Tab-separated table of C-alpha atoms in Angstrom:
chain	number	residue	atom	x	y	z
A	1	UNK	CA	0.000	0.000	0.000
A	2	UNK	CA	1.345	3.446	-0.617
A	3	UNK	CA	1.311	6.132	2.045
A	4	UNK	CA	-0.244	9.480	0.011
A	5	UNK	CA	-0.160	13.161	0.328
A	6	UNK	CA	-1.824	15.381	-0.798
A	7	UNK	CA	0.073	18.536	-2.591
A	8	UNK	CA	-2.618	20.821	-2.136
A	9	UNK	CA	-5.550	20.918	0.292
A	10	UNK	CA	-8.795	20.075	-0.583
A	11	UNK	CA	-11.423	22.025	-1.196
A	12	UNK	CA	-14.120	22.324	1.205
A	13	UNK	CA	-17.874	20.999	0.991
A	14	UNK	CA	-20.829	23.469	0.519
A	15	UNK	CA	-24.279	23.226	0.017
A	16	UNK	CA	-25.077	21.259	-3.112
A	17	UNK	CA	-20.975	20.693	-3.912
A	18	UNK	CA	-19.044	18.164	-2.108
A	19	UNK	CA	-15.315	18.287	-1.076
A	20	UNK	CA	-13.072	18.399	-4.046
A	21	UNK	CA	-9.598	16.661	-4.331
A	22	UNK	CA	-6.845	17.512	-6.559
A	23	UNK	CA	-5.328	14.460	-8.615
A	24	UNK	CA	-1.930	15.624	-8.073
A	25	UNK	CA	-0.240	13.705	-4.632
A	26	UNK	CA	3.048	12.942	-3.094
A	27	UNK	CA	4.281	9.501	-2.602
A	28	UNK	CA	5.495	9.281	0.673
A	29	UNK	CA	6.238	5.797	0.903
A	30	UNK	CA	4.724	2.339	1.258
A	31	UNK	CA	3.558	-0.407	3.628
A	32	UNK	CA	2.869	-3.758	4.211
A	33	UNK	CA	-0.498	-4.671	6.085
A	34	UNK	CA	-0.700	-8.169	7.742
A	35	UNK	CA	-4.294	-9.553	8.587
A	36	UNK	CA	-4.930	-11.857	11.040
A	37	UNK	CA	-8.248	-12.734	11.301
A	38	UNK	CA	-10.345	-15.631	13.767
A	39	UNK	CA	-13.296	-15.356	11.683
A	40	UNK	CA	-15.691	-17.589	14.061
A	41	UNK	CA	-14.131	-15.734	17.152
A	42	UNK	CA	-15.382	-12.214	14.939
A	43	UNK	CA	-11.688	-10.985	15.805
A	44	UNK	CA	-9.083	-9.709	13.860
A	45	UNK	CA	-5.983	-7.807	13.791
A	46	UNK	CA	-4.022	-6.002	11.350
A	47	UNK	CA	-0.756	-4.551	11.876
A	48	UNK	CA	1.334	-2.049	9.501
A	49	UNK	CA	5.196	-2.697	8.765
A	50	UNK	CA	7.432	-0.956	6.577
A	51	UNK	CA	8.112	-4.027	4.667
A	52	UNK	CA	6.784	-7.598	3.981
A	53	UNK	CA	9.270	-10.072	4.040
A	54	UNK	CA	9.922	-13.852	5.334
A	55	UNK	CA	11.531	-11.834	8.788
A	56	UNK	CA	8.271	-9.977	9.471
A	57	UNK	CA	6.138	-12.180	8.812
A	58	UNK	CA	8.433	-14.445	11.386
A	59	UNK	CA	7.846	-11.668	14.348
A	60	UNK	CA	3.730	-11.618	13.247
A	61	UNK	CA	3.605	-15.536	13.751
A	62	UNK	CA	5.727	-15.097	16.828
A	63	UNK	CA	3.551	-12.586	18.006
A	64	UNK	CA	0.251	-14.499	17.252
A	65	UNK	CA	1.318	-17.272	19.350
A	66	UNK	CA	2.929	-15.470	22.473
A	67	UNK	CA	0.684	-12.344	22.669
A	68	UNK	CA	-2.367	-12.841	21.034
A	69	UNK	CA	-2.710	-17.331	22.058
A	70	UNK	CA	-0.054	-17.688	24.465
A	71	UNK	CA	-2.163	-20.633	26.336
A	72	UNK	CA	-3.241	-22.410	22.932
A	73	UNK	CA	-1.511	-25.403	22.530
A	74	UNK	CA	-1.877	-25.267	18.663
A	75	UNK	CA	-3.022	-22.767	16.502
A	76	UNK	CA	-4.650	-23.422	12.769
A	77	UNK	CA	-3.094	-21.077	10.332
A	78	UNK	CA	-4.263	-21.020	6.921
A	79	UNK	CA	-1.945	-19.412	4.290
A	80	UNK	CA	-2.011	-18.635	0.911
A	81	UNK	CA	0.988	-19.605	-0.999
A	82	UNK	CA	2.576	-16.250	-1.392
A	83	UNK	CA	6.728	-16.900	-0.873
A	84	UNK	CA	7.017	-16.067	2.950
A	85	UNK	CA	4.395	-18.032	3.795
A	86	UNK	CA	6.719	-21.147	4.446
A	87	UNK	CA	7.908	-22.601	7.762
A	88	UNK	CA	11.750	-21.700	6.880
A	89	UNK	CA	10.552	-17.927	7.277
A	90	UNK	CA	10.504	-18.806	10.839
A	91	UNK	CA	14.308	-20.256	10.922
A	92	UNK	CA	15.120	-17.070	8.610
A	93	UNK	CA	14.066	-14.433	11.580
A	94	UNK	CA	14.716	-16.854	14.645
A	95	UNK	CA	17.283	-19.343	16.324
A	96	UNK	CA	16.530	-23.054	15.835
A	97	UNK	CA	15.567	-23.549	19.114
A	98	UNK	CA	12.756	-21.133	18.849
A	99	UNK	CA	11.300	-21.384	15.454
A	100	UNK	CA	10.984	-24.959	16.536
A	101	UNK	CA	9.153	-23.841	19.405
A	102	UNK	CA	6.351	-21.939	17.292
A	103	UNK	CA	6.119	-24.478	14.814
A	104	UNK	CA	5.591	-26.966	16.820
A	105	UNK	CA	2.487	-24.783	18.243
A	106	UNK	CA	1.312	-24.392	14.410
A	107	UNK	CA	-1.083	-26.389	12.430
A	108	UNK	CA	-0.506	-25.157	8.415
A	109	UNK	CA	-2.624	-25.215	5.707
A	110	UNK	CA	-2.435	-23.715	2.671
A	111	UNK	CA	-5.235	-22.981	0.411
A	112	UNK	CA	-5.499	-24.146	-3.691
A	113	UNK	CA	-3.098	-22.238	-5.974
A	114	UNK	CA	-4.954	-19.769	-7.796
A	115	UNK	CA	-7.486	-20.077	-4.948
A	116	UNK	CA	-6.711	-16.807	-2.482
A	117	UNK	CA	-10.648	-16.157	-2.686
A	118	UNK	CA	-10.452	-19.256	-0.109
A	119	UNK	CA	-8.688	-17.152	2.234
A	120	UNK	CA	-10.458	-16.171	5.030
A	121	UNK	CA	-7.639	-13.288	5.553
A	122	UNK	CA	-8.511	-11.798	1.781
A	123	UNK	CA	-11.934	-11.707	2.828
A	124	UNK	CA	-11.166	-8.980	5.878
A	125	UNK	CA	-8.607	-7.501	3.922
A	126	UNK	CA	-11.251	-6.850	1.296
A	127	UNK	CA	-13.217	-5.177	3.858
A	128	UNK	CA	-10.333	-3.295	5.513
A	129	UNK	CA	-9.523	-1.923	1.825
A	130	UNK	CA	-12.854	-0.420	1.878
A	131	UNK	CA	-13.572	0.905	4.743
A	132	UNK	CA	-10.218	2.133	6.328
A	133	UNK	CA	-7.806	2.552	2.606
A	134	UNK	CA	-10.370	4.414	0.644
A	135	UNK	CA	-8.978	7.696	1.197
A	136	UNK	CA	-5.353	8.991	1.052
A	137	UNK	CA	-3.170	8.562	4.320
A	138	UNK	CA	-0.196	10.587	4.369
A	139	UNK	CA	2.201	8.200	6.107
A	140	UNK	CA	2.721	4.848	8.395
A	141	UNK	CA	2.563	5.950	11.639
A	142	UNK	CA	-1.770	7.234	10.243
A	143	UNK	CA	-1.827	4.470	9.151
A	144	UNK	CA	-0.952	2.314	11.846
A	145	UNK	CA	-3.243	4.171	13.971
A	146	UNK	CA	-6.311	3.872	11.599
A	147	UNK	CA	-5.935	0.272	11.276
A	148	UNK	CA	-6.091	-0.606	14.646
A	149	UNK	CA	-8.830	1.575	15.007
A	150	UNK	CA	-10.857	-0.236	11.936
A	151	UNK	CA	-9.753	-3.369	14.041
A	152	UNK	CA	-11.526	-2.246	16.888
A	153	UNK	CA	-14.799	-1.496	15.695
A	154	UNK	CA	-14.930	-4.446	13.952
A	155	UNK	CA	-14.178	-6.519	17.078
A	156	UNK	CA	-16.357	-4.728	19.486
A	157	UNK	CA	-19.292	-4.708	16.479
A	158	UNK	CA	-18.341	-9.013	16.649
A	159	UNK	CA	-18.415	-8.706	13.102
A	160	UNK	CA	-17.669	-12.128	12.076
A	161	UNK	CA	-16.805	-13.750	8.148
A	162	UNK	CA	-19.520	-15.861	6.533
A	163	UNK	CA	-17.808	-18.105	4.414
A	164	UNK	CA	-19.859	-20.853	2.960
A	165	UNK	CA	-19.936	-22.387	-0.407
């Protein structure tokens, strides 16, 4: 996702016009947003990094486990097959000792090739797209704020993912 500003402020709403944007925007960067979603618990989280790579998504596994389930036993995970989404991303970021540790806490599957519309993850992400991305945000630390607050709502509203062929 790329962080957006604008180069010259809107124009303000009045009766019978509504606020006008210039086209014309600075890039001011880009992000990575990582769902994680328990769609028959109507949770989910998303947090913002500067980059998406086999490392960070490491620390978000590592974090599911020991923050978000640290008294689960095992945790069901269900990945798409984009490249970091592979056990070795865990020995990439971590000692043996403790990517061992998490795996052995993880239950992985992936869905079909071609078949991301099985993701549960897409689903919310869809969502999140439309209802927290559809306007420009001027950089990551906005943005990290304005996902977690999307995150919120949705959890206190229990808004859960009906997925059912």
């Amino acid at each position: 996702m790329e962080d957006v500003k604008e180069t010259r402020q809107p124009i303000p709403m009045e009766p019978g016009q509504p606020e006008r944007f210039d086209y014309e925007y600075e890039r001011a960067g880009t992000a990575a947003n990582f769902m994680t979603t328990e769609p028959l618990g109507a949770w989910r989280k998303v947090n913002v990094r500067d980059t998406r790579t086999a490392i960070d998504l490491a620390h978000e596994v590592k974090e599911l486990l020991d923050v978000d389930y640290p008294d689960a036993k095992k945790v069901t995970l269900v990945w798409d097959n984009l490249n970091t989404h592979v056990p070795a991303s865990l020995y990439k970021a971590f000692e043996p000792a403790e990517a061992r540790r998490l795996l052995d806490r993880l239950e992985i599957h992936y869905t079909p090739k071609h078949g991301s519309w099985l993701n549960i993850a897409e689903i919310e992400l869809s969502v999140f797209t439309r209802q927290c991305l559809d306007r420009r945000i001027p950089d990551i630390g906005t943005l990290r704020s304005e996902a977690k607050a999307w995150a919120n709502r949705r959890n206190a509203a229990q808004c859960g993912v009906n997925w059912q062929f």
